[in-house]
């Protein structure tokens, strides 16, 4: 778990090298903090991207969908690029050029493999429990038909990088004398009060994994 | 502005057709509500995705970066897929299968074109003012060198679709009798109090476009 990710021609940072990170601790923390991801794949030589949820187990990241999904069928056994991005703030400088974003992001490359039918049930339960600890155990069990209708893809976290920017703007030295307000507008993800399904049975209350829900595992 | 986007083989929805939207009003509202986007492109037949900011002017969406950016150089005059996604909530059902997300997303396809050097200044000002109305006018002006170091790409909003899911879970009818809490956990983006750059000149206060900043234009 302490090894670095592969710094390859496609995973190394071309610019702002000082913002790049290849250690698993950093990469994993970002993956765990942001369940939303975007998966890029190629059909007939053309690019496609699909937003979806990802979850991590050890050194592997997973995502899932319908077995009939064009996105999944064309990502299976194919090269993919998986991106996770967290916007932490708008960085406002004294020139347009030095405006920036405070972000944490991860980009992973590799060949996606399909999780076997036999492994599906465990992975689907892990996914639910990753988001909502303990929820899988209280749900109506998955049916065999539902497992067949679901495809899960896996990508080993081997080739890729994290990129992080934090802190105030970095202006040209001579611009600091200008009477222009500069700083950061922070951005966060906020969870609202749970909304009961109008068809919930009388007397049901939201369990701890709902009332104590946290966005991301960090 | 009232025409629909092209429903092509790659832009039509394969599943959940009832969640698809092709009218510009819907597509534009989502683009305007979420400045973060992911752009997919292809290098040597392999997929790459890059998170960045986008802004819309009329029927065109723009994004920018360094003229040396691999992402931009390989997207210019090439097929791209641009995705914007807003997570509105986690939809928690009585079975794992019917868990879902309330989301608004847009996927656009087409060939990205480079904005000419002569048009750059106007577009860069529009970008700043799109996020922070009036800020462009108070900044230190861009230099010719900065304009040369910046590439702006444009994609006409012609082929693509929006996808929206709202509301409570949609469980199998027989599952509504189960004593399982179901509902929605809302997710929103929240703006924090602006953080002054420690190097701001004495007495400078945050202007209206900072104190009144709203995430997205809607």
CSV table of C-alpha atoms in Angstrom, one decimal:
chain,number,residue,atom,x,y,z
A,1,UNK,CA,0.0,0.0,0.0
A,2,UNK,CA,3.0,2.3,0.2
A,3,UNK,CA,4.1,1.9,-3.4
A,4,UNK,CA,3.7,4.7,-5.8
A,5,UNK,CA,1.6,4.8,-8.9
A,6,UNK,CA,3.3,4.4,-12.2
A,7,UNK,CA,4.6,7.7,-13.6
A,8,UNK,CA,4.2,7.0,-17.3
A,9,UNK,CA,4.2,9.2,-20.4
A,10,UNK,CA,0.4,9.6,-20.0
A,11,UNK,CA,0.2,9.9,-16.2
A,12,UNK,CA,3.1,12.3,-15.5
A,13,UNK,CA,2.0,15.9,-15.2
A,14,UNK,CA,3.1,18.1,-18.1
A,15,UNK,CA,2.7,21.4,-16.3
A,16,UNK,CA,2.6,22.4,-12.6
A,17,UNK,CA,4.7,19.4,-11.7
A,18,UNK,CA,4.7,20.5,-8.0
A,19,UNK,CA,1.0,19.9,-7.8
A,20,UNK,CA,1.4,16.2,-8.8
A,21,UNK,CA,1.3,13.3,-6.4
A,22,UNK,CA,1.9,9.6,-7.1
A,23,UNK,CA,1.7,8.1,-3.7
A,24,UNK,CA,-1.2,5.8,-2.9
A,25,UNK,CA,-2.1,7.5,0.3
A,26,UNK,CA,-2.9,10.8,-1.5
A,27,UNK,CA,-4.6,9.1,-4.5
A,28,UNK,CA,-6.8,6.9,-2.2
A,29,UNK,CA,-7.8,9.8,0.0
A,30,UNK,CA,-9.2,11.7,-3.0
A,31,UNK,CA,-11.0,8.7,-4.4
A,32,UNK,CA,-12.6,8.1,-1.0
A,33,UNK,CA,-13.6,11.7,-0.6
A,34,UNK,CA,-15.5,12.0,-3.9
A,35,UNK,CA,-17.8,9.2,-5.0
A,36,UNK,CA,-18.7,10.9,-8.3
A,37,UNK,CA,-16.3,10.2,-11.2
A,38,UNK,CA,-16.2,10.4,-14.9
A,39,UNK,CA,-15.1,7.5,-17.1
A,40,UNK,CA,-13.7,8.1,-20.5
A,41,UNK,CA,-13.8,5.4,-23.2
A,42,UNK,CA,-13.5,5.1,-27.0
A,43,UNK,CA,-16.1,3.9,-29.5
A,44,UNK,CA,-15.1,3.8,-33.2
A,45,UNK,CA,-12.1,6.0,-32.4
A,46,UNK,CA,-14.3,8.7,-30.8
A,47,UNK,CA,-14.3,9.9,-27.2
A,48,UNK,CA,-17.2,9.3,-24.8
A,49,UNK,CA,-17.4,10.2,-21.2
A,50,UNK,CA,-20.0,9.1,-18.6
A,51,UNK,CA,-20.4,10.4,-15.1
A,52,UNK,CA,-21.1,7.6,-12.5
A,53,UNK,CA,-20.2,6.6,-9.0
A,54,UNK,CA,-17.0,4.8,-8.1
A,55,UNK,CA,-15.9,3.1,-4.9
A,56,UNK,CA,-12.5,1.8,-3.9
A,57,UNK,CA,-11.5,-1.5,-2.3
A,58,UNK,CA,-7.7,-1.7,-1.7
A,59,UNK,CA,-5.8,-1.0,-4.8
A,60,UNK,CA,-8.9,-1.3,-7.1
A,61,UNK,CA,-11.6,1.1,-8.1
A,62,UNK,CA,-15.0,-0.1,-9.2
A,63,UNK,CA,-18.1,1.3,-11.0
A,64,UNK,CA,-21.3,-0.3,-12.2
A,65,UNK,CA,-24.4,0.0,-14.2
A,66,UNK,CA,-26.8,-1.9,-16.4
A,67,UNK,CA,-25.5,-4.9,-18.3
A,68,UNK,CA,-27.1,-3.3,-21.3
A,69,UNK,CA,-25.2,0.0,-20.8
A,70,UNK,CA,-23.3,1.2,-23.9
A,71,UNK,CA,-20.8,2.9,-21.6
A,72,UNK,CA,-20.0,-0.3,-19.7
A,73,UNK,CA,-20.0,-2.6,-22.7
A,74,UNK,CA,-17.5,-0.4,-24.4
A,75,UNK,CA,-15.3,0.0,-21.4
A,76,UNK,CA,-15.1,-3.7,-20.6
A,77,UNK,CA,-11.7,-5.2,-21.5
A,78,UNK,CA,-10.9,-1.8,-23.0
A,79,UNK,CA,-8.7,1.2,-22.2
A,80,UNK,CA,-10.4,3.7,-19.9
A,81,UNK,CA,-9.5,6.9,-18.2
A,82,UNK,CA,-11.2,7.5,-14.9
A,83,UNK,CA,-11.3,11.0,-13.4
A,84,UNK,CA,-12.4,12.2,-9.9
A,85,UNK,CA,-12.4,15.9,-9.2
A,86,UNK,CA,-13.2,17.9,-6.1
A,87,UNK,CA,-13.6,21.6,-6.3
A,88,UNK,CA,-12.4,23.3,-3.1
A,89,UNK,CA,-12.5,26.9,-4.1
A,90,UNK,CA,-12.2,29.7,-6.7
A,91,UNK,CA,-8.8,31.3,-6.5
A,92,UNK,CA,-9.1,35.0,-7.4
A,93,UNK,CA,-6.0,36.8,-8.4
A,94,UNK,CA,-5.1,40.3,-9.5
A,95,UNK,CA,-4.8,39.3,-13.1
A,96,UNK,CA,-7.1,37.0,-15.1
A,97,UNK,CA,-4.1,34.8,-15.9
A,98,UNK,CA,-3.5,33.8,-12.3
A,99,UNK,CA,-7.1,33.0,-11.4
A,100,UNK,CA,-7.2,29.4,-10.6
A,101,UNK,CA,-9.1,26.6,-8.8
A,102,UNK,CA,-8.3,24.9,-5.5
A,103,UNK,CA,-8.9,21.3,-6.4
A,104,UNK,CA,-8.1,17.8,-5.6
A,105,UNK,CA,-8.3,15.4,-8.5
A,106,UNK,CA,-7.2,11.9,-9.6
A,107,UNK,CA,-6.8,10.6,-13.1
A,108,UNK,CA,-6.3,6.8,-13.6
A,109,UNK,CA,-5.5,4.9,-16.8
A,110,UNK,CA,-5.8,1.2,-17.6
A,111,UNK,CA,-7.8,-1.6,-18.9
A,112,UNK,CA,-11.2,-2.1,-17.2
A,113,UNK,CA,-12.1,-5.7,-16.4
A,114,UNK,CA,-15.5,-7.1,-15.7
A,115,UNK,CA,-16.2,-8.5,-12.2
A,116,UNK,CA,-17.3,-12.1,-12.5
A,117,UNK,CA,-20.9,-13.1,-11.9
A,118,UNK,CA,-19.8,-15.0,-8.7
A,119,UNK,CA,-18.2,-11.9,-7.3
A,120,UNK,CA,-21.1,-9.5,-8.0
A,121,UNK,CA,-23.1,-10.0,-4.9
A,122,UNK,CA,-20.2,-9.2,-2.6
A,123,UNK,CA,-19.2,-6.1,-4.6
A,124,UNK,CA,-22.7,-4.7,-4.8
A,125,UNK,CA,-23.0,-5.1,-1.0
A,126,UNK,CA,-19.6,-3.4,-0.6
A,127,UNK,CA,-20.8,-0.5,-2.8
A,128,UNK,CA,-24.0,0.1,-0.8
A,129,UNK,CA,-22.1,-0.2,2.5
A,130,UNK,CA,-19.3,2.1,1.2
A,131,UNK,CA,-21.9,4.9,0.8
A,132,UNK,CA,-24.2,3.9,3.7
A,133,UNK,CA,-22.5,1.7,6.3
A,134,UNK,CA,-24.7,-1.3,7.2
A,135,UNK,CA,-27.4,-0.5,4.7
A,136,UNK,CA,-26.8,-3.6,2.6
A,137,UNK,CA,-27.9,-5.9,5.5
A,138,UNK,CA,-31.3,-4.3,5.9
A,139,UNK,CA,-32.3,-4.2,2.2
A,140,UNK,CA,-34.4,-6.6,0.3
A,141,UNK,CA,-31.8,-9.1,-1.0
A,142,UNK,CA,-30.8,-8.8,-4.7
A,143,UNK,CA,-32.3,-11.4,-7.0
A,144,UNK,CA,-30.4,-13.5,-9.5
A,145,UNK,CA,-32.1,-11.5,-12.3
A,146,UNK,CA,-30.9,-8.3,-10.8
A,147,UNK,CA,-27.4,-9.5,-10.6
A,148,UNK,CA,-27.6,-10.6,-14.2
A,149,UNK,CA,-28.8,-7.2,-15.2
A,150,UNK,CA,-25.9,-5.5,-13.5
A,151,UNK,CA,-22.3,-5.1,-14.8
A,152,UNK,CA,-19.5,-4.1,-12.5
A,153,UNK,CA,-16.2,-3.0,-13.9
A,154,UNK,CA,-12.8,-2.8,-12.1
A,155,UNK,CA,-9.7,-0.8,-12.7
A,156,UNK,CA,-6.5,-1.5,-10.8
A,157,UNK,CA,-5.0,1.7,-9.3
A,158,UNK,CA,-1.6,1.4,-11.0
A,159,UNK,CA,-1.1,4.1,-13.6
A,160,UNK,CA,-2.3,7.6,-12.8
A,161,UNK,CA,-1.7,10.6,-10.7
A,162,UNK,CA,-3.3,13.0,-8.2
A,163,UNK,CA,-3.2,16.7,-8.6
A,164,UNK,CA,-3.8,19.1,-5.7
A,165,UNK,CA,-3.9,22.9,-5.5
A,166,UNK,CA,-4.4,24.7,-2.2
A,167,UNK,CA,-3.9,28.2,-0.8
A,168,UNK,CA,-4.1,31.8,-2.0
A,169,UNK,CA,-3.5,33.1,-5.5
A,170,UNK,CA,0.1,33.2,-6.9
A,171,UNK,CA,0.3,36.6,-8.6
A,172,UNK,CA,3.1,38.1,-10.5
A,173,UNK,CA,5.3,39.9,-7.9
A,174,UNK,CA,4.7,43.4,-9.3
A,175,UNK,CA,0.9,42.9,-9.2
A,176,UNK,CA,0.8,42.6,-5.4
A,177,UNK,CA,0.9,46.4,-5.3
A,178,UNK,CA,-2.4,46.8,-7.2
A,179,UNK,CA,-5.5,47.8,-5.2
A,180,UNK,CA,-7.4,44.7,-6.3
A,181,UNK,CA,-9.1,42.3,-3.9
A,182,UNK,CA,-7.7,38.8,-4.2
A,183,UNK,CA,-8.4,35.7,-2.2
A,184,UNK,CA,-10.3,32.4,-2.3
A,185,UNK,CA,-14.0,31.7,-2.4
A,186,UNK,CA,-14.3,28.2,-0.7
A,187,UNK,CA,-16.7,25.6,-2.2
A,188,UNK,CA,-18.0,22.6,-0.2
A,189,UNK,CA,-20.5,19.8,-0.7
A,190,UNK,CA,-23.3,20.0,1.8
A,191,UNK,CA,-25.8,17.3,2.8
A,192,UNK,CA,-29.4,18.3,3.5
A,193,UNK,CA,-31.9,16.9,5.8
A,194,UNK,CA,-33.1,13.5,4.6
A,195,UNK,CA,-36.5,13.5,2.7
A,196,UNK,CA,-38.7,10.6,3.7
A,197,UNK,CA,-40.2,8.6,0.8
A,198,UNK,CA,-44.0,9.5,1.0
A,199,UNK,CA,-44.6,5.8,0.7
A,200,UNK,CA,-42.5,4.8,3.8
A,201,UNK,CA,-44.5,2.6,6.2
A,202,UNK,CA,-45.9,4.5,9.2
A,203,UNK,CA,-43.5,4.9,12.1
A,204,UNK,CA,-40.3,4.2,10.1
A,205,UNK,CA,-37.5,6.6,11.0
A,206,UNK,CA,-34.2,7.2,9.1
A,207,UNK,CA,-31.5,4.9,10.3
A,208,UNK,CA,-28.1,6.1,11.5
A,209,UNK,CA,-26.5,5.6,8.0
A,210,UNK,CA,-28.9,8.3,6.8
A,211,UNK,CA,-29.0,10.7,9.7
A,212,UNK,CA,-25.2,10.4,10.1
A,213,UNK,CA,-24.5,10.3,6.3
A,214,UNK,CA,-21.2,11.9,5.3
A,215,UNK,CA,-20.3,12.8,1.7
A,216,UNK,CA,-17.1,10.9,1.0
A,217,UNK,CA,-15.3,8.8,3.5
A,218,UNK,CA,-12.8,11.3,4.8
B,1,UNK,CA,-32.7,29.3,-29.4
B,2,UNK,CA,-35.8,27.1,-29.3
B,3,UNK,CA,-34.5,24.4,-31.6
B,4,UNK,CA,-33.6,21.0,-30.1
B,5,UNK,CA,-30.2,19.4,-30.1
B,6,UNK,CA,-29.6,16.6,-32.6
B,7,UNK,CA,-30.7,13.2,-31.5
B,8,UNK,CA,-28.1,11.1,-33.1
B,9,UNK,CA,-27.0,7.5,-32.6
B,10,UNK,CA,-24.5,8.7,-30.0
B,11,UNK,CA,-26.6,11.4,-28.3
B,12,UNK,CA,-29.9,9.5,-27.9
B,13,UNK,CA,-30.4,7.8,-24.5
B,14,UNK,CA,-30.2,4.1,-24.6
B,15,UNK,CA,-32.0,3.5,-21.3
B,16,UNK,CA,-34.3,5.6,-19.1
B,17,UNK,CA,-35.5,7.5,-22.2
B,18,UNK,CA,-38.0,9.4,-20.0
B,19,UNK,CA,-35.1,11.1,-18.3
B,20,UNK,CA,-33.7,12.5,-21.6
B,21,UNK,CA,-34.0,16.1,-22.8
B,22,UNK,CA,-33.0,17.6,-26.0
B,23,UNK,CA,-34.4,21.2,-25.8
B,24,UNK,CA,-31.9,24.0,-25.5
B,25,UNK,CA,-33.6,25.6,-22.5
B,26,UNK,CA,-33.0,22.5,-20.4
B,27,UNK,CA,-29.4,21.9,-21.7
B,28,UNK,CA,-28.4,25.5,-21.2
B,29,UNK,CA,-29.8,25.7,-17.7
B,30,UNK,CA,-27.6,22.7,-16.6
B,31,UNK,CA,-24.5,24.1,-18.3
B,32,UNK,CA,-25.1,27.4,-16.6
B,33,UNK,CA,-25.6,25.8,-13.2
B,34,UNK,CA,-22.4,23.8,-13.2
B,35,UNK,CA,-19.1,25.5,-14.3
B,36,UNK,CA,-17.1,22.3,-13.7
B,37,UNK,CA,-17.0,19.9,-16.7
B,38,UNK,CA,-15.0,17.0,-17.9
B,39,UNK,CA,-13.7,16.9,-21.5
B,40,UNK,CA,-13.0,13.6,-23.1
B,41,UNK,CA,-10.6,13.3,-26.1
B,42,UNK,CA,-8.5,10.6,-27.8
B,43,UNK,CA,-4.7,10.3,-28.2
B,44,UNK,CA,-3.4,7.4,-30.2
B,45,UNK,CA,-6.7,5.6,-29.9
B,46,UNK,CA,-6.8,5.8,-26.1
B,47,UNK,CA,-9.3,7.8,-24.0
B,48,UNK,CA,-8.3,10.8,-21.9
B,49,UNK,CA,-10.5,12.9,-19.7
B,50,UNK,CA,-9.7,16.3,-18.1
B,51,UNK,CA,-11.7,18.2,-15.6
B,52,UNK,CA,-11.9,21.9,-16.3
B,53,UNK,CA,-14.2,24.9,-16.2
B,54,UNK,CA,-16.7,25.6,-19.0
B,55,UNK,CA,-18.8,28.6,-19.8
B,56,UNK,CA,-21.6,29.1,-22.3
B,57,UNK,CA,-22.2,32.0,-24.7
B,58,UNK,CA,-25.4,31.5,-26.7
B,59,UNK,CA,-25.2,28.1,-28.5
B,60,UNK,CA,-21.5,27.6,-27.8
B,61,UNK,CA,-19.6,26.2,-24.9
B,62,UNK,CA,-16.0,27.3,-24.2
B,63,UNK,CA,-13.1,26.0,-22.1
B,64,UNK,CA,-9.5,27.1,-21.9
B,65,UNK,CA,-6.0,26.4,-20.6
B,66,UNK,CA,-2.4,26.7,-21.4
B,67,UNK,CA,-1.4,26.7,-25.0
B,68,UNK,CA,1.1,24.0,-24.0
B,69,UNK,CA,-1.7,21.8,-22.5
B,70,UNK,CA,-1.7,18.3,-23.9
B,71,UNK,CA,-5.5,18.1,-23.3
B,72,UNK,CA,-6.1,21.2,-25.4
B,73,UNK,CA,-3.6,20.5,-28.1
B,74,UNK,CA,-5.2,17.1,-28.6
B,75,UNK,CA,-8.8,18.4,-28.4
B,76,UNK,CA,-8.3,21.1,-31.0
B,77,UNK,CA,-9.9,20.3,-34.4
B,78,UNK,CA,-10.7,16.9,-32.9
B,79,UNK,CA,-13.7,15.0,-31.7
B,80,UNK,CA,-14.5,15.7,-28.0
B,81,UNK,CA,-17.2,14.7,-25.6
B,82,UNK,CA,-18.0,17.3,-22.9
B,83,UNK,CA,-19.8,16.3,-19.8
B,84,UNK,CA,-21.4,18.4,-17.0
B,85,UNK,CA,-22.9,16.7,-14.0
B,86,UNK,CA,-24.7,18.0,-10.9
B,87,UNK,CA,-25.4,15.6,-8.1
B,88,UNK,CA,-28.6,16.7,-6.3
B,89,UNK,CA,-29.2,13.7,-4.1
B,90,UNK,CA,-28.7,10.1,-3.1
B,91,UNK,CA,-31.9,8.1,-3.8
B,92,UNK,CA,-32.3,5.3,-1.3
B,93,UNK,CA,-34.6,2.5,-2.2
B,94,UNK,CA,-35.8,-0.7,-0.5
B,95,UNK,CA,-33.6,-2.8,-2.7
B,96,UNK,CA,-30.0,-2.2,-3.8
B,97,UNK,CA,-31.1,-2.3,-7.4
B,98,UNK,CA,-33.3,0.7,-7.2
B,99,UNK,CA,-30.9,3.0,-5.4
B,100,UNK,CA,-30.1,5.8,-7.7
B,101,UNK,CA,-28.9,9.4,-7.9
B,102,UNK,CA,-30.9,12.6,-8.4
B,103,UNK,CA,-28.8,14.3,-11.0
B,104,UNK,CA,-28.8,16.8,-13.8
B,105,UNK,CA,-26.3,16.2,-16.5
B,106,UNK,CA,-25.4,17.2,-20.1
B,107,UNK,CA,-23.3,15.3,-22.6
B,108,UNK,CA,-22.2,17.1,-25.7
B,109,UNK,CA,-20.4,15.7,-28.8
B,110,UNK,CA,-18.6,17.4,-31.6
B,111,UNK,CA,-15.4,18.8,-33.0
B,112,UNK,CA,-13.7,21.4,-30.9
B,113,UNK,CA,-12.4,24.5,-32.6
B,114,UNK,CA,-9.8,26.9,-31.5
B,115,UNK,CA,-10.8,30.5,-30.8
B,116,UNK,CA,-8.7,32.8,-32.9
B,117,UNK,CA,-6.0,35.0,-31.3
B,118,UNK,CA,-8.1,38.1,-32.1
B,119,UNK,CA,-11.1,36.8,-30.3
B,120,UNK,CA,-9.2,35.7,-27.2
B,121,UNK,CA,-9.3,38.9,-25.2
B,122,UNK,CA,-13.1,39.2,-25.4
B,123,UNK,CA,-13.6,35.5,-24.5
B,124,UNK,CA,-11.3,35.7,-21.5
B,125,UNK,CA,-13.1,38.7,-20.2
B,126,UNK,CA,-16.4,37.0,-20.8
B,127,UNK,CA,-15.2,34.0,-18.8
B,128,UNK,CA,-14.1,36.0,-15.8
B,129,UNK,CA,-17.3,38.0,-15.9
B,130,UNK,CA,-19.4,34.8,-16.3
B,131,UNK,CA,-18.1,33.6,-12.9
B,132,UNK,CA,-17.6,37.0,-11.2
B,133,UNK,CA,-19.8,39.7,-12.9
B,134,UNK,CA,-17.8,42.9,-13.4
B,135,UNK,CA,-14.4,41.5,-12.2
B,136,UNK,CA,-12.7,41.6,-15.6
B,137,UNK,CA,-12.9,45.4,-15.6
B,138,UNK,CA,-11.0,45.8,-12.3
B,139,UNK,CA,-8.2,43.4,-13.0
B,140,UNK,CA,-4.7,44.1,-14.3
B,141,UNK,CA,-5.2,43.9,-18.1
B,142,UNK,CA,-4.0,40.7,-19.9
B,143,UNK,CA,-0.7,41.0,-21.7
B,144,UNK,CA,0.0,39.9,-25.2
B,145,UNK,CA,2.3,37.2,-23.9
B,146,UNK,CA,-0.5,35.9,-21.6
B,147,UNK,CA,-2.9,35.8,-24.5
B,148,UNK,CA,-0.4,33.8,-26.5
B,149,UNK,CA,0.1,31.4,-23.6
B,150,UNK,CA,-3.6,30.7,-23.5
B,151,UNK,CA,-5.7,28.5,-25.7
B,152,UNK,CA,-9.5,28.7,-25.8
B,153,UNK,CA,-11.5,25.9,-27.4
B,154,UNK,CA,-15.2,26.1,-28.5
B,155,UNK,CA,-17.8,23.5,-29.1
B,156,UNK,CA,-21.1,24.3,-30.7
B,157,UNK,CA,-24.1,23.0,-28.7
B,158,UNK,CA,-25.6,20.9,-31.5
B,159,UNK,CA,-25.3,17.2,-30.7
B,160,UNK,CA,-26.0,16.0,-27.2
B,161,UNK,CA,-28.5,15.5,-24.6
B,162,UNK,CA,-29.5,16.4,-21.0
B,163,UNK,CA,-30.5,13.8,-18.5
B,164,UNK,CA,-32.4,14.6,-15.3
B,165,UNK,CA,-33.6,12.4,-12.4
B,166,UNK,CA,-35.7,13.9,-9.6
B,167,UNK,CA,-37.9,12.7,-6.8
B,168,UNK,CA,-38.2,9.7,-4.5
B,169,UNK,CA,-37.1,6.1,-5.2
B,170,UNK,CA,-39.0,4.0,-7.7
B,171,UNK,CA,-39.2,0.6,-6.0
B,172,UNK,CA,-40.7,-2.6,-7.2
B,173,UNK,CA,-44.4,-2.4,-6.2
B,174,UNK,CA,-44.2,-5.4,-3.8
B,175,UNK,CA,-41.2,-3.8,-2.0
B,176,UNK,CA,-43.3,-0.9,-0.7
B,177,UNK,CA,-44.6,-3.2,2.1
B,178,UNK,CA,-41.2,-3.7,3.5
B,179,UNK,CA,-40.2,-2.0,6.7
B,180,UNK,CA,-37.2,-0.3,5.2
B,181,UNK,CA,-36.6,3.4,5.3
B,182,UNK,CA,-36.4,4.9,1.8
B,183,UNK,CA,-36.0,8.4,0.7
B,184,UNK,CA,-33.5,11.0,-0.6
B,185,UNK,CA,-30.4,12.6,1.0
B,186,UNK,CA,-30.1,16.0,-0.7
B,187,UNK,CA,-26.7,17.2,-1.8
B,188,UNK,CA,-25.9,20.8,-2.6
B,189,UNK,CA,-22.9,22.9,-3.3
B,190,UNK,CA,-22.2,25.6,-0.7
B,191,UNK,CA,-20.1,28.7,-0.9
B,192,UNK,CA,-18.1,29.6,2.2
B,193,UNK,CA,-17.0,33.0,3.5
B,194,UNK,CA,-14.3,34.6,1.2
B,195,UNK,CA,-10.8,34.2,2.4
B,196,UNK,CA,-8.7,37.4,1.9
B,197,UNK,CA,-5.3,36.9,0.4
B,198,UNK,CA,-2.8,37.7,3.2
B,199,UNK,CA,-1.0,40.0,0.8
B,200,UNK,CA,-4.1,42.2,0.0
B,201,UNK,CA,-3.3,45.9,0.4
B,202,UNK,CA,-4.6,47.4,3.7
B,203,UNK,CA,-8.2,48.5,3.6
B,204,UNK,CA,-9.2,46.4,0.6
B,205,UNK,CA,-12.6,44.8,1.0
B,206,UNK,CA,-14.2,42.1,-1.1
B,207,UNK,CA,-16.3,43.5,-3.9
B,208,UNK,CA,-19.9,42.6,-4.6
B,209,UNK,CA,-19.0,39.8,-7.1
B,210,UNK,CA,-17.2,38.1,-4.2
B,211,UNK,CA,-19.6,38.7,-1.3
B,212,UNK,CA,-22.6,38.0,-3.5
B,213,UNK,CA,-21.0,35.1,-5.4
B,214,UNK,CA,-23.3,32.4,-6.5
B,215,UNK,CA,-22.2,29.0,-7.7
B,216,UNK,CA,-23.6,28.7,-11.2
B,217,UNK,CA,-25.8,31.2,-12.9
B,218,UNK,CA,-29.2,29.7,-12.0
